[in-house]
XYZ file of N, CA and C in Angstrom:
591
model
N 21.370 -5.451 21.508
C 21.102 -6.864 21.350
C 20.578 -7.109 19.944
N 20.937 -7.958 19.261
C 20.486 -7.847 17.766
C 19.943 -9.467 17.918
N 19.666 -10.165 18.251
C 17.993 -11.197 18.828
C 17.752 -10.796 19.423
N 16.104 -10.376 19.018
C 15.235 -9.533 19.549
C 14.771 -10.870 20.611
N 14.080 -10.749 21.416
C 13.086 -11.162 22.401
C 11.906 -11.772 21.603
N 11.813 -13.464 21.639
C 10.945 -13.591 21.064
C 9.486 -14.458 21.786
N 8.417 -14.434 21.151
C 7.284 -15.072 21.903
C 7.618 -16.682 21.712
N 6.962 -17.795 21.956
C 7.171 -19.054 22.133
C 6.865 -19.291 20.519
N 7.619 -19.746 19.822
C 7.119 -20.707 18.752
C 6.663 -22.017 18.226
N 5.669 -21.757 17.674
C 5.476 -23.060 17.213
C 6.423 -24.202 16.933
N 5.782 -25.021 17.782
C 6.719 -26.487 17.058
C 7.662 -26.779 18.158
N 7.767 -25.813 19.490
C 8.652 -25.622 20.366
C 8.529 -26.945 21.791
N 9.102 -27.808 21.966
C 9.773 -28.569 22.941
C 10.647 -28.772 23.773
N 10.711 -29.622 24.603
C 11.601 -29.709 25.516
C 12.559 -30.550 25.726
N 12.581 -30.894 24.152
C 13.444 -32.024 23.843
C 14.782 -31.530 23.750
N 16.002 -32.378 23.699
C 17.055 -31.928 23.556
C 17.381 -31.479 21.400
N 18.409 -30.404 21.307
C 18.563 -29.843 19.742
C 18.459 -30.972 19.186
N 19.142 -32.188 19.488
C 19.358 -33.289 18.435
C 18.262 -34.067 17.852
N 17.318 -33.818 19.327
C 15.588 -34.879 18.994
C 14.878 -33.902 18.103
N 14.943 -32.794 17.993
C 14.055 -32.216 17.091
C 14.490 -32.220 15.795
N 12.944 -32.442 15.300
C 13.134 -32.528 13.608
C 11.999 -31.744 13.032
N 11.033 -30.980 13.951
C 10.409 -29.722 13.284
C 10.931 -28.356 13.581
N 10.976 -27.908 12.104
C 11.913 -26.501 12.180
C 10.549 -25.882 13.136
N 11.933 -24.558 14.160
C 11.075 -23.370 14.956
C 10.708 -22.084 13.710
N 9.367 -21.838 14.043
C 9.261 -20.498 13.565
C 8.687 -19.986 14.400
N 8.605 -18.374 13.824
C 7.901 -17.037 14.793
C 6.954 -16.410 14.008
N 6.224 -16.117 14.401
C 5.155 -15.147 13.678
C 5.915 -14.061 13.992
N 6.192 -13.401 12.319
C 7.063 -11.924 12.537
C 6.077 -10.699 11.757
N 5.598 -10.988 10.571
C 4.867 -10.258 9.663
C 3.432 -10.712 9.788
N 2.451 -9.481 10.072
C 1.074 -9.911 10.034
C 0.262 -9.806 8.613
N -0.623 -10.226 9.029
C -1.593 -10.411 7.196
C -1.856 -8.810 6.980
N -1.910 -7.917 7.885
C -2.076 -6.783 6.873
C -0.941 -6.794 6.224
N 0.464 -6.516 6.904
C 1.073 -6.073 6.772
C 1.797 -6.641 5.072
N 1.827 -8.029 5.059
C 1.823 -8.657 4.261
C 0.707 -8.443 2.800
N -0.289 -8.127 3.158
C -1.011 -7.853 2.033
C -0.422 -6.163 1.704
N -0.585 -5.761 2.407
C 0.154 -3.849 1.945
C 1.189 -4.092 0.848
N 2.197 -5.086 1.195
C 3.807 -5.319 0.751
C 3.421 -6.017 -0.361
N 2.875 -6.540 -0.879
C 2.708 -7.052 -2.112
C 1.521 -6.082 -2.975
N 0.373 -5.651 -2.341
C -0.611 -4.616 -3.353
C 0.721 -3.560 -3.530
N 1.522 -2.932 -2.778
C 2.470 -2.100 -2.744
C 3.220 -1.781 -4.060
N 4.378 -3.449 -4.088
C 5.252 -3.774 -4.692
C 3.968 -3.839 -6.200
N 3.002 -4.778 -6.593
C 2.050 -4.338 -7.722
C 1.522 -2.856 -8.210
N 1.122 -2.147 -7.252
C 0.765 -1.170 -7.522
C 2.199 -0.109 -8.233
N 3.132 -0.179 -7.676
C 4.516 0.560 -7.807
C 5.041 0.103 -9.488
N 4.572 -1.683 -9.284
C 5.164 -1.864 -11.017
C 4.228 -1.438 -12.166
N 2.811 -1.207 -11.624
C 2.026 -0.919 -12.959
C 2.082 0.700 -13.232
N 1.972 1.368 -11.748
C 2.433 2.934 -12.425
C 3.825 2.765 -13.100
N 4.800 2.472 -13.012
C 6.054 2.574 -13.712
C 5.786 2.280 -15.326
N 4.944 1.057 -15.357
C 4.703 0.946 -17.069
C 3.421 2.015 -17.491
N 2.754 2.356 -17.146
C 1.500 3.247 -17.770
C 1.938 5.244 -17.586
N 2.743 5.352 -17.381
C 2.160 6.806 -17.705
C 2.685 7.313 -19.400
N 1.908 8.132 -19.231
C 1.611 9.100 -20.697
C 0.732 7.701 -21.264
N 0.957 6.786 -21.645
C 0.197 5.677 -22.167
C -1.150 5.299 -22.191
N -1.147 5.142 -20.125
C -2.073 4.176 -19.531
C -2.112 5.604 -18.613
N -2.992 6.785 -19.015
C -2.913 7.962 -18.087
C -3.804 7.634 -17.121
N -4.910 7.008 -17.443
C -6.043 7.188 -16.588
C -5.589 5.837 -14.925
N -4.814 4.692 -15.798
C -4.218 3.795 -15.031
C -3.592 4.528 -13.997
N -2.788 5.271 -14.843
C -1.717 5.873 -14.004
C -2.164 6.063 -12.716
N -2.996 7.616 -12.680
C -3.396 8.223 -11.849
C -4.139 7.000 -10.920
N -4.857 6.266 -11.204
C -6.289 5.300 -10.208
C -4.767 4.771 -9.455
N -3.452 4.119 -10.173
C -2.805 3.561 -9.173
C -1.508 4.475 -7.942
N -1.577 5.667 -8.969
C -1.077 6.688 -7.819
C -1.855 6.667 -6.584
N -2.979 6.923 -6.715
C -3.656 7.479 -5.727
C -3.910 5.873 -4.874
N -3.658 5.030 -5.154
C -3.673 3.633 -4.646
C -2.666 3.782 -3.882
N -1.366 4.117 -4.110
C -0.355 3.822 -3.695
C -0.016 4.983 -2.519
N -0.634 6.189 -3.270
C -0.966 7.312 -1.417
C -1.808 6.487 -0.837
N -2.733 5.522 -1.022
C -3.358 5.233 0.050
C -2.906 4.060 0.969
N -2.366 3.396 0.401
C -1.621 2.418 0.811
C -0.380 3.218 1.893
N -0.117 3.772 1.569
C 1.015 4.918 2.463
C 0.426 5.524 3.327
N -0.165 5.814 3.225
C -1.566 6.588 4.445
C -1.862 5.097 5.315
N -2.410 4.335 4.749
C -2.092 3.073 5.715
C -0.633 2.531 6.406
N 0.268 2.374 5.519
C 1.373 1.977 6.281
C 1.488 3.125 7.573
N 1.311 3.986 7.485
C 1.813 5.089 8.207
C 1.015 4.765 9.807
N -0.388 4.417 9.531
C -1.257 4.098 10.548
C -1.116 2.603 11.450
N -0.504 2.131 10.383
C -0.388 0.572 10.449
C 1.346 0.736 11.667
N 2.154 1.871 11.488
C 3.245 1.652 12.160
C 3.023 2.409 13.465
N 1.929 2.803 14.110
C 1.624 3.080 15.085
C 0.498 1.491 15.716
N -0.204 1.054 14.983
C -1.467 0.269 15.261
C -1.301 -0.986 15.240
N -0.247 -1.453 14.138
C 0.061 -3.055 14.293
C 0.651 -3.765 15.289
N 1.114 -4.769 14.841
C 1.726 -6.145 16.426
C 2.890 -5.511 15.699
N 3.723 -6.439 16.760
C 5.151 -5.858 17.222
C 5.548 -5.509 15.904
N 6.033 -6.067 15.243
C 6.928 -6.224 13.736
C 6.674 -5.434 13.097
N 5.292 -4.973 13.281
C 4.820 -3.902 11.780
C 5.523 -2.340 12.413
N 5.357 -2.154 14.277
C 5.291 -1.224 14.360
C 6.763 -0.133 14.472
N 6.540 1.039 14.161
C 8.038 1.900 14.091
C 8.762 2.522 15.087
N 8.108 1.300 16.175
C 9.352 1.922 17.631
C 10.747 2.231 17.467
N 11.163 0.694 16.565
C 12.751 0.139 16.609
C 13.353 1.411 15.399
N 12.387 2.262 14.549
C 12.661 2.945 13.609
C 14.364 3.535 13.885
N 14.283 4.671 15.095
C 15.362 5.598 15.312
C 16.683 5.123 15.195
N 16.300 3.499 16.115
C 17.489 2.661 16.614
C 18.479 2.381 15.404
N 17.417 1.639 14.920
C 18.104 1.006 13.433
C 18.369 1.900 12.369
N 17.944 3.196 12.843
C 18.727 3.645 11.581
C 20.147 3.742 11.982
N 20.349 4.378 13.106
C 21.618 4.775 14.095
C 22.686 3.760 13.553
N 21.787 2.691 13.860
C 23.028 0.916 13.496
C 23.082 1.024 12.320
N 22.417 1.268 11.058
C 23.012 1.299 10.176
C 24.083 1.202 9.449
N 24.752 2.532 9.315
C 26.253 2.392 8.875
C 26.520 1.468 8.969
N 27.031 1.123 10.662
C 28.122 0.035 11.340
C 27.370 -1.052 10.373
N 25.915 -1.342 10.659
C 25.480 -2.641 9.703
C 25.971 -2.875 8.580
N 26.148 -1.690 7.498
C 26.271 -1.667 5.716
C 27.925 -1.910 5.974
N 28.316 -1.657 6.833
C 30.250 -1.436 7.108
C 30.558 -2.905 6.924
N 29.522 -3.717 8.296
C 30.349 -5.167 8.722
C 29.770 -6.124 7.424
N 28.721 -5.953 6.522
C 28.262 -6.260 5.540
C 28.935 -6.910 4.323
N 30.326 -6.051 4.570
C 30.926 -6.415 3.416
C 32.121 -7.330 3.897
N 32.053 -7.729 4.768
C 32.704 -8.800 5.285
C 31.698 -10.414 5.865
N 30.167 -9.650 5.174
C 29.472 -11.166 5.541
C 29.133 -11.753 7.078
N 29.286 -10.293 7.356
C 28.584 -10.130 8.723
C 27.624 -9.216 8.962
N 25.988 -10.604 9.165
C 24.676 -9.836 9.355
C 23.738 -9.294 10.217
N 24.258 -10.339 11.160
C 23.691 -10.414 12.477
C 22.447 -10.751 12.341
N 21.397 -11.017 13.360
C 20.526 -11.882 13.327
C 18.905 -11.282 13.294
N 18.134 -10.366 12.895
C 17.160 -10.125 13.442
C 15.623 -10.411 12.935
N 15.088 -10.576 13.793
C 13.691 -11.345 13.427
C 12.985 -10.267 12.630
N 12.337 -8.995 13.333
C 12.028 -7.987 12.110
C 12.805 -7.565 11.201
N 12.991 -6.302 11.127
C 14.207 -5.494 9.942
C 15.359 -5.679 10.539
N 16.223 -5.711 9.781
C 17.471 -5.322 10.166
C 17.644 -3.991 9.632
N 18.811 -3.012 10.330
C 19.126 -1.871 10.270
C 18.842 -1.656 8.903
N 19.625 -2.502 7.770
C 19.689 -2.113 6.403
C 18.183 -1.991 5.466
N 17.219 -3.071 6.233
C 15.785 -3.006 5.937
C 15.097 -1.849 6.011
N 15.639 -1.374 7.442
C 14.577 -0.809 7.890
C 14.821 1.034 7.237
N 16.420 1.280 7.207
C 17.268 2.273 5.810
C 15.833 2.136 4.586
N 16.129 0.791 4.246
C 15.065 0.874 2.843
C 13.702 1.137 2.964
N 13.458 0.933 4.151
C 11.395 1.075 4.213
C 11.710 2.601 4.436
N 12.108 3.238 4.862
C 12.355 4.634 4.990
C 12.286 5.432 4.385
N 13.554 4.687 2.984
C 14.481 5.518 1.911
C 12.678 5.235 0.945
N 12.358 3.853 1.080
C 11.069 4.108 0.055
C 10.035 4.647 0.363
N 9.445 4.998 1.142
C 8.009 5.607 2.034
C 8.488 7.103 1.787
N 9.380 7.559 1.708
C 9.231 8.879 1.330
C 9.766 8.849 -0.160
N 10.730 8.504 -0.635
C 10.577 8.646 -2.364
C 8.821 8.498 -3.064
N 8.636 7.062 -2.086
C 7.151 7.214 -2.604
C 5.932 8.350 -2.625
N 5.852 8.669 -1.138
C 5.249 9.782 -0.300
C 5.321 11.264 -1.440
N 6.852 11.265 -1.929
C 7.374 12.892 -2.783
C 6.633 12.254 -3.961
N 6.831 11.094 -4.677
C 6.582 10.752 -6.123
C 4.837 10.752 -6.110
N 3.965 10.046 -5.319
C 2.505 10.207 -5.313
C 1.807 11.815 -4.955
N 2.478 12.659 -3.952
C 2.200 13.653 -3.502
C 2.651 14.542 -4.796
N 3.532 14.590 -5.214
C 3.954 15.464 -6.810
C 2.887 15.001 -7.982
N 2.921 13.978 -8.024
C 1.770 12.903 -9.491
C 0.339 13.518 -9.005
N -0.351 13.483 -7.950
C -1.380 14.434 -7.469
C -1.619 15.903 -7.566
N -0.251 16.347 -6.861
C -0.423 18.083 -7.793
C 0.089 18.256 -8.874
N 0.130 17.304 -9.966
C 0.652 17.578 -11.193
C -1.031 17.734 -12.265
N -1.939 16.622 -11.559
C -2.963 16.952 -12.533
C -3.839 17.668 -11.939
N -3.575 18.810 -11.234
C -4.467 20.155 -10.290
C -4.289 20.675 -11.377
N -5.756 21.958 -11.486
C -5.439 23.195 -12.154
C -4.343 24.445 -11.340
N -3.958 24.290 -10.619
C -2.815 25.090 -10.239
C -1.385 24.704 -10.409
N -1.001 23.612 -10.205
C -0.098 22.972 -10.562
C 0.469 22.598 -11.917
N -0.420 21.935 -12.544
C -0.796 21.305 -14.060
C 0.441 22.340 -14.812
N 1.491 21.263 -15.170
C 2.478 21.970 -15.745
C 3.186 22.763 -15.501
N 3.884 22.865 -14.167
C 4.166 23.759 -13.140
C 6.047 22.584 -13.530
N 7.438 23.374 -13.826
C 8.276 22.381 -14.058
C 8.842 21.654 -12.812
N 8.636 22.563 -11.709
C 9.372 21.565 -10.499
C 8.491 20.635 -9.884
N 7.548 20.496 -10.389
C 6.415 19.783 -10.139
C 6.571 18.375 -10.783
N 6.619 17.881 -11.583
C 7.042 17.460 -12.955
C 8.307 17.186 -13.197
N 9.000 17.850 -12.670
C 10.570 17.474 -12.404
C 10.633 16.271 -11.387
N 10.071 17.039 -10.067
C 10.502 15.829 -9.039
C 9.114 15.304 -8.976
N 8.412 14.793 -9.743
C 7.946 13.406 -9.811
C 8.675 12.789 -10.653
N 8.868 12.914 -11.756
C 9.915 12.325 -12.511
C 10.932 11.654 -11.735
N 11.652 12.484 -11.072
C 13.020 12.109 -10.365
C 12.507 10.973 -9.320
N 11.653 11.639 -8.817
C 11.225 10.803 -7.354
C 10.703 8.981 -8.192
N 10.280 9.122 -8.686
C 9.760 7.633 -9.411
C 10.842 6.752 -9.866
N 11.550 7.866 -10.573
C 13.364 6.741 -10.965
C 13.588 6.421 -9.429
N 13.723 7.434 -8.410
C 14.479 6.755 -7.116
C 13.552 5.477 -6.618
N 12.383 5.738 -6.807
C 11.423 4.520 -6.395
C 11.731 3.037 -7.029
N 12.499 3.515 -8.284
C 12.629 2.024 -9.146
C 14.222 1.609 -8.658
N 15.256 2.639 -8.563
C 16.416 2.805 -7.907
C 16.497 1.855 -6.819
N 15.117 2.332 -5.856
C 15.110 1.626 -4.998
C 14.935 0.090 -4.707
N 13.746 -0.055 -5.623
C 13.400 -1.151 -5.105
C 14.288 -2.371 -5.940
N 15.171 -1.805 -6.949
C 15.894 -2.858 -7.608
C 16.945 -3.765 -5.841
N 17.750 -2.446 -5.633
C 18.135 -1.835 -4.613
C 17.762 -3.263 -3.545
N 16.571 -3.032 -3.221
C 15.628 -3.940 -2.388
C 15.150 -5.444 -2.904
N 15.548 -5.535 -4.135
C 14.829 -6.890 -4.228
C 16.570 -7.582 -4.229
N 17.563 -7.033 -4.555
C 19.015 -7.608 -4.587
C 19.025 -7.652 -3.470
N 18.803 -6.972 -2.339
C 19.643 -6.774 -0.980
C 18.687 -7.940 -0.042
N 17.277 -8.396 -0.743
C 16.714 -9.449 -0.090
C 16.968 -10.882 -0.574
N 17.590 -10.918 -1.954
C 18.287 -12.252 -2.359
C 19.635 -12.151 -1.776
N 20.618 -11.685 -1.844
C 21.613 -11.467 -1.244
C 21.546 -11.888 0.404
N 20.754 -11.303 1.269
C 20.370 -11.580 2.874
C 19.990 -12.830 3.083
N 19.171 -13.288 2.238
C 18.490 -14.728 2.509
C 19.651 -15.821 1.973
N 20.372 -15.538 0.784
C 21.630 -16.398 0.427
C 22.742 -16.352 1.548
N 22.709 -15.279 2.342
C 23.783 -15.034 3.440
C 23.109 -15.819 4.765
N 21.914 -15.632 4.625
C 21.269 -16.529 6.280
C 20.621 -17.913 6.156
N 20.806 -17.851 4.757
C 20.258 -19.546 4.519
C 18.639 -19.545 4.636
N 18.036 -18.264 4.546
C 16.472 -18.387 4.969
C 15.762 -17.769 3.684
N 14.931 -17.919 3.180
C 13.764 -17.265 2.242
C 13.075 -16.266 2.966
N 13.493 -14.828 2.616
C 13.175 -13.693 2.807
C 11.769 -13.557 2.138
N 11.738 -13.791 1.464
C 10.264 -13.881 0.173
C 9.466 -14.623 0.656
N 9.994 -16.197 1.285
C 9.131 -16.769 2.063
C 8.701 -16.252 3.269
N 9.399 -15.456 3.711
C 8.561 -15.083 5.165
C 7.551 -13.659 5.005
N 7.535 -13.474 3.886
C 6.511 -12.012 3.620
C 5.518 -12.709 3.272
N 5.774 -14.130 2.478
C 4.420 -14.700 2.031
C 3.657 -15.501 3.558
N 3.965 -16.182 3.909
C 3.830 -17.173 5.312
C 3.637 -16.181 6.696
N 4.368 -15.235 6.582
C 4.708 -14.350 8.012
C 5.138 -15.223 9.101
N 5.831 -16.073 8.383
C 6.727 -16.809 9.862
C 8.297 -16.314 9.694
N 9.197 -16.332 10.271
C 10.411 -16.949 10.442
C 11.203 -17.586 11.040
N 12.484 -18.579 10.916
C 13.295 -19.665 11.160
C 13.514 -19.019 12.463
N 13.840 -19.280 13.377
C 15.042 -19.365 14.705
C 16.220 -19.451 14.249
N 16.829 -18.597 15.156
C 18.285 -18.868 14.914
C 18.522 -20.202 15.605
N 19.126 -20.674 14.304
C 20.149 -22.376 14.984
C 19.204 -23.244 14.595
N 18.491 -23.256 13.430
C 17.429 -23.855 12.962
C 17.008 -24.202 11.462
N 16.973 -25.343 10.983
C 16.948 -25.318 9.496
C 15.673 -25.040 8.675
């Protein structure tokens, strides 16, 4: 079923489609979750500009950004529905078929992630996870200049930027395809109903 089951939304009546003139929304994204996704997305752009430069930056926002990951991680067992990583297995499974019918402009409908979202929270939580966990044993005295160390943080950080270019196209693109502000609903934590302007 790709509409999920949803709770009653605001704004909701018993009027017939035509009498209503306040759009339905859902509470989909909660305020943590929402604050994580933006310290996240900040924290991710200022390590990208400071190292060798801004060393000391660097490191305070690495270790920001393991912690923030150490939270998401807790947060996908502990949060309300949306945050949490039941639907994880499913949607990856749908995938493919999702990225397949995609290119014919078929998205299907879903209130949390869709398959292709939920690919990207994945594909980034561990690029991130390898790139902070490497940037940490890089300034150990055991590590410290060690080349595969140093290698794949390097690597792992391009995939992080890889990614999220990746991610900020594939959320203008989705929202131009569903007619909805994707950006708006990370800020607000609501979203539209289907069949709803």
């Amino acid at each position: 079923m790709i509409e999920e089951a949803m709770p009653k939304a605001r704004g909701v009546s018993d009027r017939t489609p035509a009498d209503r003139t306040v759009s339905r929304t859902v509470a989909v994204w909660d305020l943590p979750l929402r604050l994580w996704h933006w310290a996240l997305a900040a924290s991710v752009l200022a390590a990208w500009f400071t190292p060798t430069v801004y060393d000391r930056t660097h490191r305070i926002v690495g270790y920001a950004v393991l912690g923030l990951l150490v939270f998401r991680l807790v947060w996908g067992f502990l949060g309300s529905r949306y945050s949490r990583f039941r639907m994880v297995g499913v949607r990856l499974r749908a995938a493919p078929s999702y990225l397949w019918n995609l290119r014919r402009g078929i998205t299907g409908r879903y209130i949390g992630l869709n398959p292709a979202g939920t690919l990207m929270l994945v594909a980034l939580l561990v690029a991130l996870a390898v790139s902070t966990i490497t940037g940490a044993m890089s300034v150990t005295t055991t590590f410290f200049g060690v080349w595969w160390v140093e290698d794949t943080h390097h690597y792992s950080s391009d995939a992080v930027i890889v990614l999220v270019v990746v991610h900020v196209v594939g959320v203008v693109l989705m929202g131009l395809l569903q007619r909805e502000s994707l950006v708006r609903a990370m800020i607000t934590g609501r979203k539209r109903i289907r069949g709803h302007s």
